[in-house]
PDB file of N, CA and C in Angstrom:
ATOM      1  N   LEU G   1      -8.917 -10.526  -9.075  1.00  0.00           N
ATOM      2  CA  LEU G   1      -8.709 -10.149  -7.694  1.00  0.00           C
ATOM      3  C   LEU G   1      -9.787 -10.748  -6.795  1.00  0.00           C
ATOM      4  N   GLU G   2     -11.010 -10.742  -7.282  1.00  0.00           N
ATOM      5  CA  GLU G   2     -12.097 -11.349  -6.513  1.00  0.00           C
ATOM      6  C   GLU G   2     -11.843 -12.838  -6.292  1.00  0.00           C
ATOM      7  N   GLN G   3     -11.301 -13.498  -7.306  1.00  0.00           N
ATOM      8  CA  GLN G   3     -10.990 -14.923  -7.193  1.00  0.00           C
ATOM      9  C   GLN G   3      -9.908 -15.152  -6.143  1.00  0.00           C
ATOM     10  N   TYR G   4      -8.878 -14.309  -6.142  1.00  0.00           N
ATOM     11  CA  TYR G   4      -7.822 -14.434  -5.140  1.00  0.00           C
ATOM     12  C   TYR G   4      -8.371 -14.231  -3.731  1.00  0.00           C
ATOM     13  N   LEU G   5      -9.301 -13.324  -3.584  1.00  0.00           N
ATOM     14  CA  LEU G   5      -9.941 -13.130  -2.286  1.00  0.00           C
ATOM     15  C   LEU G   5     -10.700 -14.377  -1.869  1.00  0.00           C
ATOM     16  N   SER G   6     -11.491 -14.938  -2.784  1.00  0.00           N
ATOM     17  CA  SER G   6     -12.289 -16.113  -2.449  1.00  0.00           C
ATOM     18  C   SER G   6     -11.425 -17.337  -2.178  1.00  0.00           C
ATOM     19  N   LEU G   7     -10.273 -17.420  -2.831  1.00  0.00           N
ATOM     20  CA  LEU G   7      -9.355 -18.542  -2.608  1.00  0.00           C
ATOM     21  C   LEU G   7      -8.422 -18.316  -1.425  1.00  0.00           C
ATOM     22  N   LYS G   8      -8.569 -17.153  -0.766  1.00  0.00           N
ATOM     23  CA  LYS G   8      -7.751 -16.783   0.398  1.00  0.00           C
ATOM     24  C   LYS G   8      -6.275 -16.584   0.043  1.00  0.00           C
ATOM     25  N   LYS G   9      -5.990 -16.323  -1.239  1.00  0.00           N
ATOM     26  CA  LYS G   9      -4.624 -16.000  -1.655  1.00  0.00           C
ATOM     27  C   LYS G   9      -4.366 -14.509  -1.471  1.00  0.00           C
ATOM     28  N   LEU G  10      -5.426 -13.761  -1.306  1.00  0.00           N
ATOM     29  CA  LEU G  10      -5.381 -12.333  -1.045  1.00  0.00           C
ATOM     30  C   LEU G  10      -6.308 -12.084   0.134  1.00  0.00           C
ATOM     31  N   LYS G  11      -5.768 -11.443   1.191  1.00  0.00           N
ATOM     32  CA  LYS G  11      -6.571 -11.257   2.399  1.00  0.00           C
ATOM     33  C   LYS G  11      -7.463 -10.035   2.329  1.00  0.00           C
ATOM     34  N   LYS G  12      -6.948  -8.953   1.749  1.00  0.00           N
ATOM     35  CA  LYS G  12      -7.720  -7.718   1.683  1.00  0.00           C
ATOM     36  C   LYS G  12      -7.464  -7.022   0.364  1.00  0.00           C
ATOM     37  N   LEU G  13      -8.449  -6.269  -0.059  1.00  0.00           N
ATOM     38  CA  LEU G  13      -8.320  -5.483  -1.279  1.00  0.00           C
ATOM     39  C   LEU G  13      -9.040  -4.167  -1.056  1.00  0.00           C
ATOM     40  N   HIS G  14      -8.325  -3.069  -1.212  1.00  0.00           N
ATOM     41  CA  HIS G  14      -8.913  -1.738  -1.099  1.00  0.00           C
ATOM     42  C   HIS G  14      -8.583  -1.000  -2.384  1.00  0.00           C
ATOM     43  N   LEU G  15      -9.602  -0.570  -3.078  1.00  0.00           N
ATOM     44  CA  LEU G  15      -9.422   0.133  -4.341  1.00  0.00           C
ATOM     45  C   LEU G  15      -9.675   1.619  -4.147  1.00  0.00           C
ATOM     46  N   ALA G  16      -8.878   2.423  -4.821  1.00  0.00           N
ATOM     47  CA  ALA G  16      -9.062   3.873  -4.790  1.00  0.00           C
ATOM     48  C   ALA G  16      -9.264   4.348  -6.223  1.00  0.00           C
ATOM     49  N   TYR G  17     -10.371   5.000  -6.468  1.00  0.00           N
ATOM     50  CA  TYR G  17     -10.683   5.520  -7.794  1.00  0.00           C
ATOM     51  C   TYR G  17     -10.634   7.045  -7.751  1.00  0.00           C
ATOM     52  N   SER G  18      -9.569   7.610  -8.259  1.00  0.00           N
ATOM     53  CA  SER G  18      -9.430   9.066  -8.212  1.00  0.00           C
ATOM     54  C   SER G  18     -10.244   9.761  -9.292  1.00  0.00           C
ATOM     55  N   GLN G  19     -10.665   9.043 -10.302  1.00  0.00           N
ATOM     56  CA  GLN G  19     -11.410   9.648 -11.404  1.00  0.00           C
ATOM     57  C   GLN G  19     -12.894   9.285 -11.387  1.00  0.00           C
ATOM     58  N   GLN G  20     -13.321   8.483 -10.422  1.00  0.00           N
ATOM     59  CA  GLN G  20     -14.704   8.034 -10.368  1.00  0.00           C
ATOM     60  C   GLN G  20     -15.219   8.107  -8.936  1.00  0.00           C
ATOM     61  N   TYR G  21     -16.482   7.862  -8.799  1.00  0.00           N
ATOM     62  CA  TYR G  21     -17.143   7.716  -7.511  1.00  0.00           C
ATOM     63  C   TYR G  21     -16.807   8.879  -6.579  1.00  0.00           C
ATOM     64  N   GLU G  22     -16.190   8.565  -5.457  1.00  0.00           N
ATOM     65  CA  GLU G  22     -15.946   9.579  -4.436  1.00  0.00           C
ATOM     66  C   GLU G  22     -14.572  10.238  -4.532  1.00  0.00           C
ATOM     67  N   ARG G  23     -13.853  10.013  -5.608  1.00  0.00           N
ATOM     68  CA  ARG G  23     -12.516  10.587  -5.811  1.00  0.00           C
ATOM     69  C   ARG G  23     -11.600  10.291  -4.627  1.00  0.00           C
ATOM     70  N   LEU G  24     -11.424   9.033  -4.379  1.00  0.00           N
ATOM     71  CA  LEU G  24     -10.574   8.561  -3.302  1.00  0.00           C
ATOM     72  C   LEU G  24      -9.185   8.281  -3.859  1.00  0.00           C
ATOM     73  N   TYR G  25      -8.177   8.721  -3.165  1.00  0.00           N
ATOM     74  CA  TYR G  25      -6.803   8.531  -3.623  1.00  0.00           C
ATOM     75  C   TYR G  25      -6.102   7.481  -2.766  1.00  0.00           C
ATOM     76  N   VAL G  26      -5.138   6.808  -3.361  1.00  0.00           N
ATOM     77  CA  VAL G  26      -4.365   5.783  -2.656  1.00  0.00           C
ATOM     78  C   VAL G  26      -3.735   6.370  -1.401  1.00  0.00           C
ATOM     79  N   GLN G  27      -3.257   7.592  -1.490  1.00  0.00           N
ATOM     80  CA  GLN G  27      -2.635   8.240  -0.347  1.00  0.00           C
ATOM     81  C   GLN G  27      -3.581   8.276   0.859  1.00  0.00           C
ATOM     82  N   HIS G  28      -4.873   8.481   0.611  1.00  0.00           N
ATOM     83  CA  HIS G  28      -5.850   8.496   1.701  1.00  0.00           C
ATOM     84  C   HIS G  28      -5.922   7.137   2.387  1.00  0.00           C
ATOM     85  N   LEU G  29      -5.940   6.075   1.580  1.00  0.00           N
ATOM     86  CA  LEU G  29      -6.030   4.721   2.146  1.00  0.00           C
ATOM     87  C   LEU G  29      -4.768   4.348   2.907  1.00  0.00           C
ATOM     88  N   ILE G  30      -3.618   4.725   2.384  1.00  0.00           N
ATOM     89  CA  ILE G  30      -2.346   4.410   3.045  1.00  0.00           C
ATOM     90  C   ILE G  30      -2.285   5.095   4.403  1.00  0.00           C
ATOM     91  N   LYS G  31      -2.654   6.355   4.450  1.00  0.00           N
ATOM     92  CA  LYS G  31      -2.656   7.078   5.726  1.00  0.00           C
ATOM     93  C   LYS G  31      -3.670   6.480   6.692  1.00  0.00           C
ATOM     94  N   ARG G  32      -4.857   6.166   6.189  1.00  0.00           N
ATOM     95  CA  ARG G  32      -5.915   5.611   7.032  1.00  0.00           C
ATOM     96  C   ARG G  32      -5.505   4.277   7.650  1.00  0.00           C
ATOM     97  N   ASP G  33      -4.829   3.437   6.850  1.00  0.00           N
ATOM     98  CA  ASP G  33      -4.492   2.080   7.283  1.00  0.00           C
ATOM     99  C   ASP G  33      -3.018   1.921   7.639  1.00  0.00           C
ATOM    100  N   GLY G  34      -2.384   2.999   8.042  1.00  0.00           N
ATOM    101  CA  GLY G  34      -0.945   2.993   8.305  1.00  0.00           C
ATOM    102  C   GLY G  34      -0.484   1.911   9.264  1.00  0.00           C
ATOM    103  N   GLU G  35      -1.180   1.755  10.365  1.00  0.00           N
ATOM    104  CA  GLU G  35      -0.762   0.762  11.354  1.00  0.00           C
ATOM    105  C   GLU G  35      -0.822  -0.654  10.772  1.00  0.00           C
ATOM    106  N   HIS G  36      -1.882  -0.952  10.043  1.00  0.00           N
ATOM    107  CA  HIS G  36      -2.024  -2.270   9.414  1.00  0.00           C
ATOM    108  C   HIS G  36      -0.932  -2.491   8.357  1.00  0.00           C
ATOM    109  N   ILE G  37      -0.639  -1.466   7.589  1.00  0.00           N
ATOM    110  CA  ILE G  37       0.394  -1.573   6.551  1.00  0.00           C
ATOM    111  C   ILE G  37       1.756  -1.823   7.180  1.00  0.00           C
ATOM    112  N   ALA G  38       2.063  -1.109   8.238  1.00  0.00           N
ATOM    113  CA  ALA G  38       3.344  -1.312   8.924  1.00  0.00           C
ATOM    114  C   ALA G  38       3.443  -2.739   9.467  1.00  0.00           C
ATOM    115  N   LYS G  39       2.364  -3.228  10.039  1.00  0.00           N
ATOM    116  CA  LYS G  39       2.351  -4.594  10.566  1.00  0.00           C
ATOM    117  C   LYS G  39       2.518  -5.606   9.437  1.00  0.00           C
ATOM    118  N   THR G  40       1.842  -5.379   8.327  1.00  0.00           N
ATOM    119  CA  THR G  40       1.949  -6.272   7.171  1.00  0.00           C
ATOM    120  C   THR G  40       3.388  -6.352   6.680  1.00  0.00           C
ATOM    121  N   LEU G  41       4.041  -5.224   6.563  1.00  0.00           N
ATOM    122  CA  LEU G  41       5.444  -5.221   6.124  1.00  0.00           C
ATOM    123  C   LEU G  41       6.321  -5.944   7.136  1.00  0.00           C
ATOM    124  N   GLU G  42       6.090  -5.699   8.400  1.00  0.00           N
ATOM    125  CA  GLU G  42       6.897  -6.334   9.449  1.00  0.00           C
ATOM    126  C   GLU G  42       6.712  -7.850   9.442  1.00  0.00           C
ATOM    127  N   GLU G  43       5.543  -8.318   8.998  1.00  0.00           N
ATOM    128  CA  GLU G  43       5.262  -9.754   8.945  1.00  0.00           C
ATOM    129  C   GLU G  43       5.543 -10.331   7.558  1.00  0.00           C
ATOM    130  N   ASN G  44       6.384  -9.650   6.779  1.00  0.00           N
ATOM    131  CA  ASN G  44       6.834 -10.091   5.460  1.00  0.00           C
ATOM    132  C   ASN G  44       5.753 -10.074   4.383  1.00  0.00           C
ATOM    133  N   GLY G  45       4.738  -9.245   4.561  1.00  0.00           N
ATOM    134  CA  GLY G  45       3.726  -9.066   3.526  1.00  0.00           C
ATOM    135  C   GLY G  45       4.246  -8.149   2.432  1.00  0.00           C
ATOM    136  N   TYR G  46       3.466  -8.016   1.384  1.00  0.00           N
ATOM    137  CA  TYR G  46       3.871  -7.222   0.220  1.00  0.00           C
ATOM    138  C   TYR G  46       2.886  -6.091  -0.034  1.00  0.00           C
ATOM    139  N   ILE G  47       3.407  -5.047  -0.635  1.00  0.00           N
ATOM    140  CA  ILE G  47       2.598  -3.935  -1.115  1.00  0.00           C
ATOM    141  C   ILE G  47       2.866  -3.825  -2.606  1.00  0.00           C
ATOM    142  N   MET G  48       1.790  -3.665  -3.380  1.00  0.00           N
ATOM    143  CA  MET G  48       1.921  -3.527  -4.833  1.00  0.00           C
ATOM    144  C   MET G  48       1.356  -2.171  -5.234  1.00  0.00           C
ATOM    145  N   ILE G  49       2.155  -1.407  -5.968  1.00  0.00           N
ATOM    146  CA  ILE G  49       1.779  -0.051  -6.364  1.00  0.00           C
ATOM    147  C   ILE G  49       1.868   0.069  -7.874  1.00  0.00           C
ATOM    148  N   CYS G  50       0.832   0.603  -8.491  1.00  0.00           N
ATOM    149  CA  CYS G  50       0.906   0.943  -9.906  1.00  0.00           C
ATOM    150  C   CYS G  50       0.297   2.318 -10.097  1.00  0.00           C
ATOM    151  N   GLY G  51       0.866   3.070 -11.012  1.00  0.00           N
ATOM    152  CA  GLY G  51       0.392   4.422 -11.266  1.00  0.00           C
ATOM    153  C   GLY G  51       1.531   5.320 -11.690  1.00  0.00           C
ATOM    154  N   SER G  52       1.351   6.592 -11.497  1.00  0.00           N
ATOM    155  CA  SER G  52       2.365   7.554 -11.929  1.00  0.00           C
ATOM    156  C   SER G  52       3.558   7.566 -10.979  1.00  0.00           C
ATOM    157  N   LEU G  53       4.690   8.002 -11.492  1.00  0.00           N
ATOM    158  CA  LEU G  53       5.885   8.126 -10.652  1.00  0.00           C
ATOM    159  C   LEU G  53       5.683   9.174  -9.564  1.00  0.00           C
ATOM    160  N   ALA G  54       4.956  10.229  -9.871  1.00  0.00           N
ATOM    161  CA  ALA G  54       4.688  11.259  -8.859  1.00  0.00           C
ATOM    162  C   ALA G  54       3.909  10.656  -7.682  1.00  0.00           C
ATOM    163  N   MET G  55       2.890   9.846  -7.998  1.00  0.00           N
ATOM    164  CA  MET G  55       2.122   9.195  -6.947  1.00  0.00           C
ATOM    165  C   MET G  55       3.007   8.222  -6.170  1.00  0.00           C
ATOM    166  N   TYR G  56       3.821   7.459  -6.886  1.00  0.00           N
ATOM    167  CA  TYR G  56       4.735   6.509  -6.246  1.00  0.00           C
ATOM    168  C   TYR G  56       5.641   7.227  -5.253  1.00  0.00           C
ATOM    169  N   ASN G  57       6.218   8.345  -5.676  1.00  0.00           N
ATOM    170  CA  ASN G  57       7.110   9.095  -4.786  1.00  0.00           C
ATOM    171  C   ASN G  57       6.373   9.606  -3.556  1.00  0.00           C
ATOM    172  N   ASP G  58       5.139  10.092  -3.739  1.00  0.00           N
ATOM    173  CA  ASP G  58       4.333  10.525  -2.597  1.00  0.00           C
ATOM    174  C   ASP G  58       4.055   9.360  -1.651  1.00  0.00           C
ATOM    175  N   LEU G  59       3.712   8.214  -2.230  1.00  0.00           N
ATOM    176  CA  LEU G  59       3.424   7.038  -1.405  1.00  0.00           C
ATOM    177  C   LEU G  59       4.642   6.575  -0.622  1.00  0.00           C
ATOM    178  N   MET G  60       5.792   6.614  -1.252  1.00  0.00           N
ATOM    179  CA  MET G  60       7.005   6.182  -0.554  1.00  0.00           C
ATOM    180  C   MET G  60       7.316   7.108   0.620  1.00  0.00           C
ATOM    181  N   ASP G  61       7.061   8.399   0.466  1.00  0.00           N
ATOM    182  CA  ASP G  61       7.235   9.331   1.585  1.00  0.00           C
ATOM    183  C   ASP G  61       6.276   9.007   2.720  1.00  0.00           C
ATOM    184  N   ILE G  62       5.024   8.736   2.367  1.00  0.00           N
ATOM    185  CA  ILE G  62       4.019   8.390   3.372  1.00  0.00           C
ATOM    186  C   ILE G  62       4.376   7.063   4.043  1.00  0.00           C
ATOM    187  N   LEU G  63       4.783   6.087   3.237  1.00  0.00           N
ATOM    188  CA  LEU G  63       5.176   4.784   3.793  1.00  0.00           C
ATOM    189  C   LEU G  63       6.378   4.905   4.716  1.00  0.00           C
ATOM    190  N   ASN G  64       7.300   5.768   4.368  1.00  0.00           N
ATOM    191  CA  ASN G  64       8.463   5.968   5.227  1.00  0.00           C
ATOM    192  C   ASN G  64       8.032   6.520   6.584  1.00  0.00           C
ATOM    193  N   THR G  65       7.154   7.502   6.567  1.00  0.00           N
ATOM    194  CA  THR G  65       6.641   8.071   7.816  1.00  0.00           C
ATOM    195  C   THR G  65       5.940   7.005   8.653  1.00  0.00           C
ATOM    196  N   ILE G  66       5.121   6.194   8.001  1.00  0.00           N
ATOM    197  CA  ILE G  66       4.392   5.123   8.684  1.00  0.00           C
ATOM    198  C   ILE G  66       5.348   4.088   9.277  1.00  0.00           C
ATOM    199  N   CYS G  67       6.318   3.663   8.488  1.00  0.00           N
ATOM    200  CA  CYS G  67       7.272   2.652   8.955  1.00  0.00           C
ATOM    201  C   CYS G  67       8.103   3.170  10.134  1.00  0.00           C
ATOM    202  N   LEU G  68       8.493   4.415  10.069  1.00  0.00           N
ATOM    203  CA  LEU G  68       9.246   5.007  11.187  1.00  0.00           C
ATOM    204  C   LEU G  68       8.369   5.103  12.435  1.00  0.00           C
ATOM    205  N   GLN G  69       7.121   5.487  12.241  1.00  0.00           N
ATOM    206  CA  GLN G  69       6.216   5.649  13.375  1.00  0.00           C
ATOM    207  C   GLN G  69       5.904   4.322  14.057  1.00  0.00           C
ATOM    208  N   TYR G  70       5.538   3.310  13.291  1.00  0.00           N
ATOM    209  CA  TYR G  70       5.075   2.059  13.879  1.00  0.00           C
ATOM    210  C   TYR G  70       6.159   0.996  14.048  1.00  0.00           C
ATOM    211  N   ASN G  71       7.103   0.936  13.115  1.00  0.00           N
ATOM    212  CA  ASN G  71       8.109  -0.125  13.152  1.00  0.00           C
ATOM    213  C   ASN G  71       9.483   0.364  13.555  1.00  0.00           C
ATOM    214  N   LYS G  72       9.622   1.692  13.658  1.00  0.00           N
ATOM    215  CA  LYS G  72      10.908   2.302  14.031  1.00  0.00           C
ATOM    216  C   LYS G  72      12.011   1.960  13.033  1.00  0.00           C
ATOM    217  N   LYS G  73      11.613   1.756  11.768  1.00  0.00           N
ATOM    218  CA  LYS G  73      12.547   1.446  10.688  1.00  0.00           C
ATOM    219  C   LYS G  73      12.145   2.244   9.457  1.00  0.00           C
ATOM    220  N   PRO G  74      13.105   2.647   8.625  1.00  0.00           N
ATOM    221  CA  PRO G  74      12.746   3.346   7.384  1.00  0.00           C
ATOM    222  C   PRO G  74      12.146   2.370   6.371  1.00  0.00           C
ATOM    223  N   VAL G  75      11.399   2.900   5.434  1.00  0.00           N
ATOM    224  CA  VAL G  75      10.732   2.075   4.417  1.00  0.00           C
ATOM    225  C   VAL G  75      11.736   1.299   3.570  1.00  0.00           C
ATOM    226  N   ILE G  76      12.924   1.806   3.409  1.00  0.00           N
ATOM    227  CA  ILE G  76      13.954   1.112   2.608  1.00  0.00           C
ATOM    228  C   ILE G  76      14.232  -0.285   3.163  1.00  0.00           C
ATOM    229  N   THR G  77      13.964  -0.496   4.444  1.00  0.00           N
ATOM    230  CA  THR G  77      14.125  -1.810   5.074  1.00  0.00           C
ATOM    231  C   THR G  77      13.277  -2.865   4.363  1.00  0.00           C
ATOM    232  N   TYR G  78      12.164  -2.420   3.790  1.00  0.00           N
ATOM    233  CA  TYR G  78      11.187  -3.330   3.184  1.00  0.00           C
ATOM    234  C   TYR G  78      11.193  -3.255   1.659  1.00  0.00           C
ATOM    235  N   LYS G  79      12.268  -2.768   1.063  1.00  0.00           N
ATOM    236  CA  LYS G  79      12.277  -2.507  -0.384  1.00  0.00           C
ATOM    237  C   LYS G  79      11.950  -3.736  -1.220  1.00  0.00           C
ATOM    238  N   LYS G  80      12.318  -4.933  -0.778  1.00  0.00           N
ATOM    239  CA  LYS G  80      12.017  -6.151  -1.540  1.00  0.00           C
ATOM    240  C   LYS G  80      10.544  -6.538  -1.437  1.00  0.00           C
ATOM    241  N   GLN G  81       9.837  -5.948  -0.499  1.00  0.00           N
ATOM    242  CA  GLN G  81       8.428  -6.267  -0.291  1.00  0.00           C
ATOM    243  C   GLN G  81       7.498  -5.249  -0.963  1.00  0.00           C
ATOM    244  N   ILE G  82       8.064  -4.232  -1.561  1.00  0.00           N
ATOM    245  CA  ILE G  82       7.252  -3.212  -2.232  1.00  0.00           C
ATOM    246  C   ILE G  82       7.469  -3.360  -3.728  1.00  0.00           C
ATOM    247  N   LYS G  83       6.438  -3.816  -4.392  1.00  0.00           N
ATOM    248  CA  LYS G  83       6.489  -4.054  -5.842  1.00  0.00           C
ATOM    249  C   LYS G  83       5.788  -2.888  -6.538  1.00  0.00           C
ATOM    250  N   SER G  84       6.353  -2.433  -7.640  1.00  0.00           N
ATOM    251  CA  SER G  84       5.725  -1.302  -8.323  1.00  0.00           C
ATOM    252  C   SER G  84       5.824  -1.444  -9.843  1.00  0.00           C
ATOM    253  N   ASP G  85       4.844  -0.853 -10.495  1.00  0.00           N
ATOM    254  CA  ASP G  85       4.818  -0.722 -11.949  1.00  0.00           C
ATOM    255  C   ASP G  85       4.327   0.695 -12.203  1.00  0.00           C
ATOM    256  N   CYS G  86       5.262   1.618 -12.251  1.00  0.00           N
ATOM    257  CA  CYS G  86       4.910   3.036 -12.342  1.00  0.00           C
ATOM    258  C   CYS G  86       5.509   3.651 -13.602  1.00  0.00           C
ATOM    259  N   TYR G  87       4.851   4.666 -14.089  1.00  0.00           N
ATOM    260  CA  TYR G  87       5.241   5.291 -15.345  1.00  0.00           C
ATOM    261  C   TYR G  87       5.456   6.783 -15.175  1.00  0.00           C
TER     262      TYR G  87
END
């Protein structure tokens, strides 16, 4: 990931460690950066999610709220741009 950042193939990287450090959850980052995330989706950017299905479902609810608020479209509009590997 650091290499992708240095090569400019990845513009930003925000990590959330729920079991270490400050116990930060992905949901916190998504809510905090909602406007940027909505803009990224609108500009054909991608979101990649990995983790539990429960977390995925929570994130999709949050993303839907964000997309409706900023883009006036439901998150399903961007389904091809949201990649996930959840268990």
